[in-house]
Amino acid sequence: MSDDMMRTIKWHNGEKSFSPFSDAEMKRRQKDVRNWMAQNNVDASLFTSYHSINYYSGFLYCYFGRKYGFFINQKEATSISAGIDGGQPWRRTFGDNITYTDWRKDNFFYAIQNLAKNVKTLGIEFDHVSLEYRRQLEEALPLVKFVDVGQPSMWMRTIKSAEEHKVIREGARVCDVGGAACIEAIKAGIPEHEVALASTNAMVREIARSFPFVELMDTWTWFQSGINTDGAHNPVTNRVIKAGDILSLNCFPMIFGYYTALERTLFCQSASEKHMEIWQKNCAVHSRGLELIQPGARCCDIAQELNEMYREWDLLKYRSFGYGHSFGVLCHYYGREAGVELREDIETVLQPGMVVSMEPMVMLPEKVEGAGGYREHDILIIGEKAAENITKFPFGPEHNIVGG
């Protein structure tokens, strides 16, 4: 192979980019991994998921069918990126970066081989590496034993630092900006996508205004009306809003890989008596849920108590998912700290530093009186003695009958 068709190269183009996280914060994250490796006789770890690479390096990759990694041992930390990205991964990585070229299809694994020359035991993310991916790693590193670093790293991420809390608070504030723009845009005769565009544009501009340098990626809004409110993750459509429609506002800014959310039930101009009844009951569950989120509470116990409220009103059969989840590095197409979800089968105890949502939802199908999806959503930071609700946008019928 000629010199101008190298398999790997260091494209350290420019200086490191601005990050909201200090060097001390990034060193703390990487030290947590190194401590786990030392305690478990693991020589190095190779992170491959969006969330883990972003959390430990600061670099959020764009997949497009290529592989990415973050290799960490006791002395070094190196992101592995594709040539198509130029020097951006280097500028974002807290650590070194190596670029693999397209000249051979196995160049990603060649880069790993060079980084892992003396490795006997390697941590990989079992929940991210597919069977084919695992086979390729085994072929590239035939003498290496693989152990799971996915679960241990997930638990590391569940406890957020003060610097993470600051970014998450900023995200919650941006959510409120998006919510205000959404409500301003709602009118009978306006299609869903126009409302969503107004909200997303307001959030992107606010994020851009709030940081000296920031990559503006993946901020979005789901705004649903009528039957489209039946799913929490239903896409925006061109359905036109009608007077009396149930509406669902969902604002999702992304800031340095950190996702936050604001979700509210609304009605256009008016709500029927039955709709008001269901809405108020769901708001009562939401209010009680906010009270139950406290340090020392178990996720499953919160879910069970809220189930009883729905059961009393014969609404439990309409509940469609759990009552909340952990917040941090995640998105609609990657990442989840599954150990901290407010569900009946999760016995995790809420601890100071964790960040969780409260988001009860019921969905009454078409032809049932009061049909539609009802959901409220707030974000809470767990403190030493109590939880702080960082969502300021109001909820309930007194505030969110709009578009008149």
Tab-separated table of C-alpha atoms in Angstrom:
chain	number	residue	atom	x	y	z
A	1	MET	CA	0.000	0.000	0.000
A	2	SER	CA	1.418	3.394	-0.960
A	3	ASP	CA	2.299	6.034	1.632
A	4	ASP	CA	-0.653	8.162	0.584
A	5	MET	CA	-3.085	5.299	1.339
A	6	MET	CA	-2.268	4.741	4.995
A	7	ARG	CA	-4.571	2.565	7.107
A	8	THR	CA	-4.633	4.992	10.027
A	9	ILE	CA	-3.590	8.600	10.459
A	10	LYS	CA	-3.669	11.294	13.121
A	11	TRP	CA	-5.699	14.198	11.767
A	12	HIS	CA	-5.218	16.615	14.664
A	13	ASN	CA	-6.653	19.549	12.785
A	14	GLY	CA	-7.038	22.689	14.899
A	15	GLU	CA	-7.304	23.117	18.656
A	16	LYS	CA	-9.615	21.390	21.124
A	17	SER	CA	-13.179	22.753	21.032
A	18	PHE	CA	-15.073	24.385	23.868
A	19	SER	CA	-16.701	21.954	26.288
A	20	PRO	CA	-19.088	22.717	29.164
A	21	PHE	CA	-17.175	20.123	31.194
A	22	SER	CA	-13.897	20.874	32.930
A	23	ASP	CA	-10.750	18.792	32.559
A	24	ALA	CA	-11.285	17.656	36.158
A	25	GLU	CA	-14.776	16.400	35.304
A	26	MET	CA	-13.581	14.420	32.288
A	27	LYS	CA	-10.670	12.985	34.264
A	28	ARG	CA	-13.144	11.881	36.943
A	29	ARG	CA	-15.218	9.958	34.404
A	30	GLN	CA	-12.210	8.219	32.908
A	31	LYS	CA	-10.812	7.503	36.390
A	32	ASP	CA	-14.065	5.697	37.268
A	33	VAL	CA	-13.456	3.342	34.335
A	34	ARG	CA	-9.816	2.847	35.282
A	35	ASN	CA	-10.755	2.047	38.874
A	36	TRP	CA	-13.287	-0.535	37.667
A	37	MET	CA	-10.683	-2.069	35.347
A	38	ALA	CA	-8.112	-2.281	38.149
A	39	GLN	CA	-10.614	-3.914	40.506
A	40	ASN	CA	-11.664	-6.477	37.883
A	41	ASN	CA	-8.288	-7.276	36.280
A	42	VAL	CA	-9.283	-5.688	32.971
A	43	ASP	CA	-6.405	-4.271	30.907
A	44	ALA	CA	-8.429	-1.859	28.762
A	45	SER	CA	-11.952	-0.998	27.638
A	46	LEU	CA	-13.330	-0.313	24.178
A	47	PHE	CA	-16.521	1.731	24.187
A	48	THR	CA	-18.534	1.654	20.966
A	49	SER	CA	-21.958	3.139	21.789
A	50	TYR	CA	-22.982	6.734	21.194
A	51	HIS	CA	-23.670	7.375	24.871
A	52	SER	CA	-20.492	5.876	26.296
A	53	ILE	CA	-18.144	7.447	23.739
A	54	ASN	CA	-19.802	10.808	24.315
A	55	TYR	CA	-19.778	10.469	28.103
A	56	TYR	CA	-16.143	9.456	28.460
A	57	SER	CA	-14.600	11.445	25.591
A	58	GLY	CA	-16.941	14.353	24.811
A	59	PHE	CA	-17.196	13.282	21.157
A	60	LEU	CA	-20.615	12.410	19.712
A	61	TYR	CA	-20.222	10.524	16.465
A	62	CYS	CA	-22.363	10.451	13.333
A	63	TYR	CA	-22.802	6.768	12.454
A	64	PHE	CA	-23.739	6.573	8.763
A	65	GLY	CA	-22.714	2.912	8.608
A	66	ARG	CA	-19.202	3.341	10.054
A	67	LYS	CA	-17.770	2.113	13.346
A	68	TYR	CA	-16.441	4.316	16.135
A	69	GLY	CA	-14.693	3.594	19.387
A	70	PHE	CA	-13.107	5.020	22.513
A	71	PHE	CA	-10.197	2.982	23.834
A	72	ILE	CA	-9.054	3.531	27.398
A	73	ASN	CA	-6.325	1.835	29.421
A	74	GLN	CA	-4.582	2.895	32.617
A	75	LYS	CA	-2.446	5.506	30.840
A	76	GLU	CA	-4.176	6.621	27.658
A	77	ALA	CA	-7.576	7.439	26.203
A	78	THR	CA	-8.072	7.513	22.430
A	79	SER	CA	-11.117	7.957	20.220
A	80	ILE	CA	-11.205	6.009	16.939
A	81	SER	CA	-13.015	7.801	14.116
A	82	ALA	CA	-13.567	7.587	10.370
A	83	GLY	CA	-11.720	9.702	7.838
A	84	ILE	CA	-14.948	11.260	6.642
A	85	ASP	CA	-15.126	13.250	9.908
A	86	GLY	CA	-11.842	15.070	9.402
A	87	GLY	CA	-10.446	16.626	12.584
A	88	GLN	CA	-13.763	17.151	14.378
A	89	PRO	CA	-13.429	14.000	16.542
A	90	TRP	CA	-9.947	15.158	17.644
A	91	ARG	CA	-11.253	18.606	18.535
A	92	ARG	CA	-14.038	17.129	20.659
A	93	THR	CA	-12.164	14.254	22.335
A	94	PHE	CA	-10.744	14.622	25.826
A	95	GLY	CA	-7.698	12.564	24.965
A	96	ASP	CA	-6.041	11.436	21.774
A	97	ASN	CA	-7.681	10.540	18.475
A	98	ILE	CA	-6.770	8.188	15.648
A	99	THR	CA	-8.480	8.234	12.257
A	100	TYR	CA	-8.918	5.114	10.147
A	101	THR	CA	-9.190	5.415	6.380
A	102	ASP	CA	-11.554	3.810	3.883
A	103	TRP	CA	-8.787	2.144	1.845
A	104	ARG	CA	-9.454	-1.243	3.491
A	105	LYS	CA	-12.680	-2.415	5.094
A	106	ASP	CA	-10.962	-3.712	8.245
A	107	ASN	CA	-9.045	-0.538	9.074
A	108	PHE	CA	-11.167	0.130	12.166
A	109	PHE	CA	-10.062	-3.209	13.603
A	110	TYR	CA	-6.481	-2.500	12.537
A	111	ALA	CA	-6.603	0.661	14.668
A	112	ILE	CA	-7.869	-1.394	17.626
A	113	GLN	CA	-5.101	-3.963	17.140
A	114	ASN	CA	-2.477	-1.232	17.396
A	115	LEU	CA	-4.028	0.240	20.539
A	116	ALA	CA	-4.548	-3.154	22.221
A	117	LYS	CA	-1.159	-4.764	21.540
A	118	ASN	CA	-0.545	-5.823	25.148
A	119	VAL	CA	-4.160	-6.371	26.182
A	120	LYS	CA	-5.227	-9.760	27.509
A	121	THR	CA	-8.646	-8.812	28.881
A	122	LEU	CA	-10.780	-6.153	27.161
A	123	GLY	CA	-14.024	-4.616	28.329
A	124	ILE	CA	-16.636	-4.168	25.592
A	125	GLU	CA	-20.294	-3.170	25.708
A	126	PHE	CA	-22.201	-6.442	25.450
A	127	ASP	CA	-25.488	-4.569	25.025
A	128	HIS	CA	-24.158	-2.669	22.009
A	129	VAL	CA	-21.901	-5.144	20.199
A	130	SER	CA	-23.850	-7.393	17.830
A	131	LEU	CA	-22.976	-11.040	17.168
A	132	GLU	CA	-21.257	-10.055	13.894
A	133	TYR	CA	-19.397	-7.214	15.596
A	134	ARG	CA	-18.259	-9.612	18.343
A	135	ARG	CA	-17.018	-12.081	15.723
A	136	GLN	CA	-15.010	-9.338	14.025
A	137	LEU	CA	-13.436	-8.308	17.333
A	138	GLU	CA	-12.534	-11.922	18.112
A	139	GLU	CA	-10.873	-12.290	14.711
A	140	ALA	CA	-8.925	-9.061	15.186
A	141	LEU	CA	-7.926	-9.923	18.785
A	142	PRO	CA	-7.820	-13.765	18.879
A	143	LEU	CA	-5.934	-14.040	22.182
A	144	VAL	CA	-8.033	-11.502	24.065
A	145	LYS	CA	-10.744	-12.305	26.617
A	146	PHE	CA	-13.828	-10.078	26.429
A	147	VAL	CA	-15.809	-8.959	29.497
A	148	ASP	CA	-18.797	-6.637	29.787
A	149	VAL	CA	-18.190	-2.973	30.557
A	150	GLY	CA	-21.660	-1.905	29.423
A	151	GLN	CA	-23.497	-2.528	32.684
A	152	PRO	CA	-20.758	-1.148	34.981
A	153	SER	CA	-20.468	2.010	32.892
A	154	MET	CA	-24.248	2.448	32.918
A	155	TRP	CA	-24.223	2.555	36.721
A	156	MET	CA	-21.315	5.031	36.649
A	157	ARG	CA	-23.395	7.365	34.487
A	158	THR	CA	-26.486	7.258	36.708
A	159	ILE	CA	-24.929	9.518	39.337
A	160	LYS	CA	-24.500	12.938	37.736
A	161	SER	CA	-21.919	15.521	38.737
A	162	ALA	CA	-22.634	19.163	39.525
A	163	GLU	CA	-21.343	20.051	36.052
A	164	GLU	CA	-23.782	17.621	34.477
A	165	HIS	CA	-26.608	19.058	36.561
A	166	LYS	CA	-25.722	22.504	35.223
A	167	VAL	CA	-26.027	21.351	31.602
A	168	ILE	CA	-29.274	19.486	32.347
A	169	ARG	CA	-30.722	22.597	34.041
A	170	GLU	CA	-29.823	24.587	30.953
A	171	GLY	CA	-31.605	21.995	28.834
A	172	ALA	CA	-34.724	22.257	30.990
A	173	ARG	CA	-34.669	26.030	30.552
A	174	VAL	CA	-34.390	25.639	26.777
A	175	CYS	CA	-37.340	23.233	26.886
A	176	ASP	CA	-39.450	25.998	28.397
A	177	VAL	CA	-38.413	28.320	25.555
A	178	GLY	CA	-39.555	25.700	23.062
A	179	GLY	CA	-42.806	25.182	24.933
A	180	ALA	CA	-43.612	28.882	24.856
A	181	ALA	CA	-42.949	29.019	21.102
A	182	CYS	CA	-45.123	25.949	20.602
A	183	ILE	CA	-48.089	27.463	22.418
A	184	GLU	CA	-47.664	30.735	20.520
A	185	ALA	CA	-47.897	28.832	17.214
A	186	ILE	CA	-50.966	26.705	18.035
A	187	LYS	CA	-54.127	27.705	16.213
A	188	ALA	CA	-57.014	25.830	14.651
A	189	GLY	CA	-56.195	25.352	10.963
A	190	ILE	CA	-52.416	25.141	11.523
A	191	PRO	CA	-50.717	21.798	10.687
A	192	GLU	CA	-48.671	19.955	13.294
A	193	HIS	CA	-45.376	20.404	11.490
A	194	GLU	CA	-45.610	24.201	11.530
A	195	VAL	CA	-46.023	24.186	15.308
A	196	ALA	CA	-43.096	21.786	15.679
A	197	LEU	CA	-40.884	23.944	13.441
A	198	ALA	CA	-41.590	27.034	15.520
A	199	SER	CA	-40.654	25.192	18.702
A	200	THR	CA	-37.498	23.581	17.313
A	201	ASN	CA	-36.253	26.823	15.765
A	202	ALA	CA	-36.703	28.664	19.060
A	203	MET	CA	-34.745	26.007	20.965
A	204	VAL	CA	-31.887	25.814	18.457
A	205	ARG	CA	-31.487	29.590	18.514
A	206	GLU	CA	-31.538	29.638	22.310
A	207	ILE	CA	-28.873	26.923	22.529
A	208	ALA	CA	-26.718	28.814	20.013
A	209	ARG	CA	-27.095	32.007	22.034
A	210	SER	CA	-26.235	30.315	25.334
A	211	PHE	CA	-22.770	28.869	24.635
A	212	PRO	CA	-19.557	30.316	23.140
A	213	PHE	CA	-19.323	27.272	20.865
A	214	VAL	CA	-21.782	24.402	20.503
A	215	GLU	CA	-22.603	21.768	17.893
A	216	LEU	CA	-26.267	22.240	16.989
A	217	MET	CA	-27.491	18.722	16.360
A	218	ASP	CA	-30.532	16.578	17.092
A	219	THR	CA	-32.758	19.143	18.830
A	220	TRP	CA	-36.316	18.332	17.803
A	221	THR	CA	-40.009	18.652	18.646
A	222	TRP	CA	-42.779	16.105	18.472
A	223	PHE	CA	-46.122	17.862	18.350
A	224	GLN	CA	-49.179	15.657	17.982
A	225	SER	CA	-52.898	16.327	17.678
A	226	GLY	CA	-56.039	14.224	17.861
A	227	ILE	CA	-55.485	10.504	17.288
A	228	ASN	CA	-51.755	11.145	16.826
A	229	THR	CA	-51.440	11.773	20.574
A	230	ASP	CA	-51.925	8.061	21.324
A	231	GLY	CA	-48.177	7.318	21.251
A	232	ALA	CA	-45.505	9.160	23.179
A	233	HIS	CA	-43.040	8.893	20.273
A	234	ASN	CA	-45.358	9.383	17.311
A	235	PRO	CA	-43.762	11.513	14.578
A	236	VAL	CA	-44.909	14.945	13.524
A	237	THR	CA	-47.346	14.912	10.601
A	238	ASN	CA	-49.087	17.479	8.427
A	239	ARG	CA	-52.446	16.859	10.147
A	240	VAL	CA	-54.292	20.149	10.613
A	241	ILE	CA	-55.301	21.108	14.161
A	242	LYS	CA	-59.032	21.449	14.800
A	243	ALA	CA	-60.860	23.307	17.559
A	244	GLY	CA	-61.432	20.948	20.485
A	245	ASP	CA	-58.456	18.709	19.590
A	246	ILE	CA	-56.369	17.123	22.288
A	247	LEU	CA	-52.722	18.087	21.722
A	248	SER	CA	-49.376	16.785	22.918
A	249	LEU	CA	-46.359	19.089	23.213
A	250	ASN	CA	-42.924	17.419	23.315
A	251	CYS	CA	-39.777	19.591	23.288
A	252	PHE	CA	-36.357	17.886	23.160
A	253	PRO	CA	-33.239	20.044	23.078
A	254	MET	CA	-29.868	18.279	22.743
A	255	ILE	CA	-26.867	20.017	24.299
A	256	PHE	CA	-23.443	18.319	24.091
A	257	GLY	CA	-25.191	14.944	23.905
A	258	TYR	CA	-27.439	15.669	26.901
A	259	TYR	CA	-31.139	15.263	26.225
A	260	THR	CA	-33.857	17.021	28.192
A	261	ALA	CA	-37.602	17.026	27.678
A	262	LEU	CA	-40.778	18.969	28.276
A	263	GLU	CA	-44.061	17.203	27.587
A	264	ARG	CA	-47.531	18.603	28.153
A	265	THR	CA	-51.143	17.806	27.339
A	266	LEU	CA	-52.995	20.738	25.777
A	267	PHE	CA	-56.313	21.383	24.064
A	268	CYS	CA	-57.091	23.706	21.196
A	269	GLN	CA	-59.647	26.293	22.357
A	270	SER	CA	-61.782	23.926	24.450
A	271	ALA	CA	-62.013	20.478	26.038
A	272	SER	CA	-65.091	18.317	26.568
A	273	GLU	CA	-66.255	17.464	30.061
A	274	LYS	CA	-64.920	13.900	29.779
A	275	HIS	CA	-61.604	15.070	28.402
A	276	MET	CA	-61.302	17.469	31.340
A	277	GLU	CA	-62.016	14.654	33.779
A	278	ILE	CA	-59.319	12.351	32.374
A	279	TRP	CA	-56.854	15.210	32.062
A	280	GLN	CA	-57.330	16.291	35.672
A	281	LYS	CA	-56.926	12.721	36.916
A	282	ASN	CA	-53.685	12.297	34.983
A	283	CYS	CA	-52.453	15.594	36.408
A	284	ALA	CA	-53.265	14.284	39.901
A	285	VAL	CA	-51.118	11.208	39.225
A	286	HIS	CA	-48.357	13.497	37.955
A	287	SER	CA	-48.515	15.676	41.071
A	288	ARG	CA	-48.374	12.664	43.367
A	289	GLY	CA	-45.490	11.242	41.371
A	290	LEU	CA	-43.538	14.458	41.827
A	291	GLU	CA	-44.022	14.105	45.592
A	292	LEU	CA	-42.860	10.473	45.600
A	293	ILE	CA	-39.548	11.145	43.857
A	294	GLN	CA	-37.230	11.483	46.838
A	295	PRO	CA	-33.789	10.165	47.827
A	296	GLY	CA	-34.190	6.664	49.225
A	297	ALA	CA	-37.374	5.863	47.287
A	298	ARG	CA	-37.434	2.673	45.205
A	299	CYS	CA	-38.435	2.955	41.566
A	300	CYS	CA	-40.843	0.017	41.825
A	301	ASP	CA	-42.601	1.443	44.900
A	302	ILE	CA	-43.289	4.721	43.105
A	303	ALA	CA	-44.779	2.819	40.174
A	304	GLN	CA	-46.956	0.636	42.402
A	305	GLU	CA	-48.457	3.584	44.293
A	306	LEU	CA	-49.274	5.462	41.106
A	307	ASN	CA	-50.798	2.289	39.651
A	308	GLU	CA	-53.270	2.273	42.533
A	309	MET	CA	-54.450	5.771	41.657
A	310	TYR	CA	-55.111	4.726	38.071
A	311	ARG	CA	-56.717	1.481	39.236
A	312	GLU	CA	-59.150	3.368	41.477
A	313	TRP	CA	-60.397	5.298	38.447
A	314	ASP	CA	-60.368	2.238	36.133
A	315	LEU	CA	-57.656	3.883	34.046
A	316	LEU	CA	-54.774	1.481	34.665
A	317	LYS	CA	-55.693	-0.507	31.555
A	318	TYR	CA	-54.946	2.620	29.514
A	319	ARG	CA	-51.428	3.177	30.891
A	320	SER	CA	-48.899	2.668	28.105
A	321	PHE	CA	-45.374	2.784	29.653
A	322	GLY	CA	-43.403	3.418	32.849
A	323	TYR	CA	-43.585	6.558	34.947
A	324	GLY	CA	-40.150	7.990	34.217
A	325	HIS	CA	-36.484	7.360	33.536
A	326	SER	CA	-32.957	8.591	34.110
A	327	PHE	CA	-31.663	11.639	32.260
A	328	GLY	CA	-28.189	12.349	30.926
A	329	VAL	CA	-26.425	11.262	27.735
A	330	LEU	CA	-29.252	9.765	25.689
A	331	CYS	CA	-31.369	10.434	22.635
A	332	HIS	CA	-34.300	9.057	20.670
A	333	TYR	CA	-31.933	6.835	18.695
A	334	TYR	CA	-29.399	5.839	21.323
A	335	GLY	CA	-28.678	5.400	24.994
A	336	ARG	CA	-30.650	4.643	28.106
A	337	GLU	CA	-29.681	4.121	31.729
A	338	ALA	CA	-32.127	1.252	32.028
A	339	GLY	CA	-31.310	0.603	35.682
A	340	VAL	CA	-33.143	3.773	36.706
A	341	GLU	CA	-36.668	3.567	35.327
A	342	LEU	CA	-39.841	4.053	37.340
A	343	ARG	CA	-41.335	0.642	36.620
A	344	GLU	CA	-42.672	-2.238	38.667
A	345	ASP	CA	-39.683	-4.475	37.911
A	346	ILE	CA	-36.946	-1.955	38.811
A	347	GLU	CA	-35.871	-2.048	42.461
A	348	THR	CA	-33.209	0.659	42.171
A	349	VAL	CA	-33.096	3.122	45.074
A	350	LEU	CA	-32.989	6.785	44.050
A	351	GLN	CA	-29.741	8.394	45.190
A	352	PRO	CA	-28.421	11.956	45.385
A	353	GLY	CA	-27.014	13.004	42.030
A	354	MET	CA	-29.480	11.020	39.955
A	355	VAL	CA	-31.747	12.868	37.514
A	356	VAL	CA	-35.138	11.356	36.682
A	357	SER	CA	-38.395	12.277	35.028
A	358	MET	CA	-41.972	11.940	36.162
A	359	GLU	CA	-44.148	11.330	33.104
A	360	PRO	CA	-47.430	9.462	33.616
A	361	MET	CA	-49.451	8.732	30.499
A	362	VAL	CA	-52.782	7.139	29.704
A	363	MET	CA	-54.173	6.584	26.215
A	364	LEU	CA	-57.884	6.185	25.590
A	365	PRO	CA	-58.551	4.756	22.106
A	366	GLU	CA	-60.843	6.226	19.492
A	367	LYS	CA	-64.613	5.796	20.067
A	368	VAL	CA	-64.031	5.806	23.847
A	369	GLU	CA	-65.313	8.967	25.488
A	370	GLY	CA	-62.344	11.225	26.261
A	371	ALA	CA	-60.187	9.583	23.570
A	372	GLY	CA	-56.565	10.654	23.231
A	373	GLY	CA	-53.187	10.454	24.881
A	374	TYR	CA	-52.581	12.405	28.098
A	375	ARG	CA	-49.041	12.966	29.341
A	376	GLU	CA	-47.200	15.401	31.585
A	377	HIS	CA	-43.424	15.392	32.034
A	378	ASP	CA	-41.074	17.091	34.509
A	379	ILE	CA	-37.366	16.553	35.309
A	380	LEU	CA	-36.112	16.251	38.878
A	381	ILE	CA	-32.604	16.299	40.344
A	382	ILE	CA	-32.254	14.097	43.424
A	383	GLY	CA	-30.514	15.906	46.285
A	384	GLU	CA	-29.340	14.780	49.706
A	385	LYS	CA	-32.673	15.471	51.425
A	386	ALA	CA	-35.182	16.149	48.650
A	387	ALA	CA	-35.698	16.311	44.894
A	388	GLU	CA	-35.703	19.549	42.931
A	389	ASN	CA	-38.085	19.979	40.007
A	390	ILE	CA	-36.192	21.918	37.330
A	391	THR	CA	-39.133	22.060	34.892
A	392	LYS	CA	-40.935	25.392	35.223
A	393	PHE	CA	-43.548	25.117	32.470
A	394	PRO	CA	-47.054	24.888	33.990
A	395	PHE	CA	-49.351	21.904	33.446
A	396	GLY	CA	-53.078	21.280	33.627
A	397	PRO	CA	-56.361	22.757	32.352
A	398	GLU	CA	-55.834	26.119	34.064
A	399	HIS	CA	-52.859	26.832	31.805
A	400	ASN	CA	-52.951	24.726	28.672
A	401	ILE	CA	-56.230	25.274	26.861
A	402	VAL	CA	-54.701	27.365	24.103
A	403	GLY	CA	-55.078	28.667	20.561
A	404	GLY	CA	-58.156	30.759	21.179
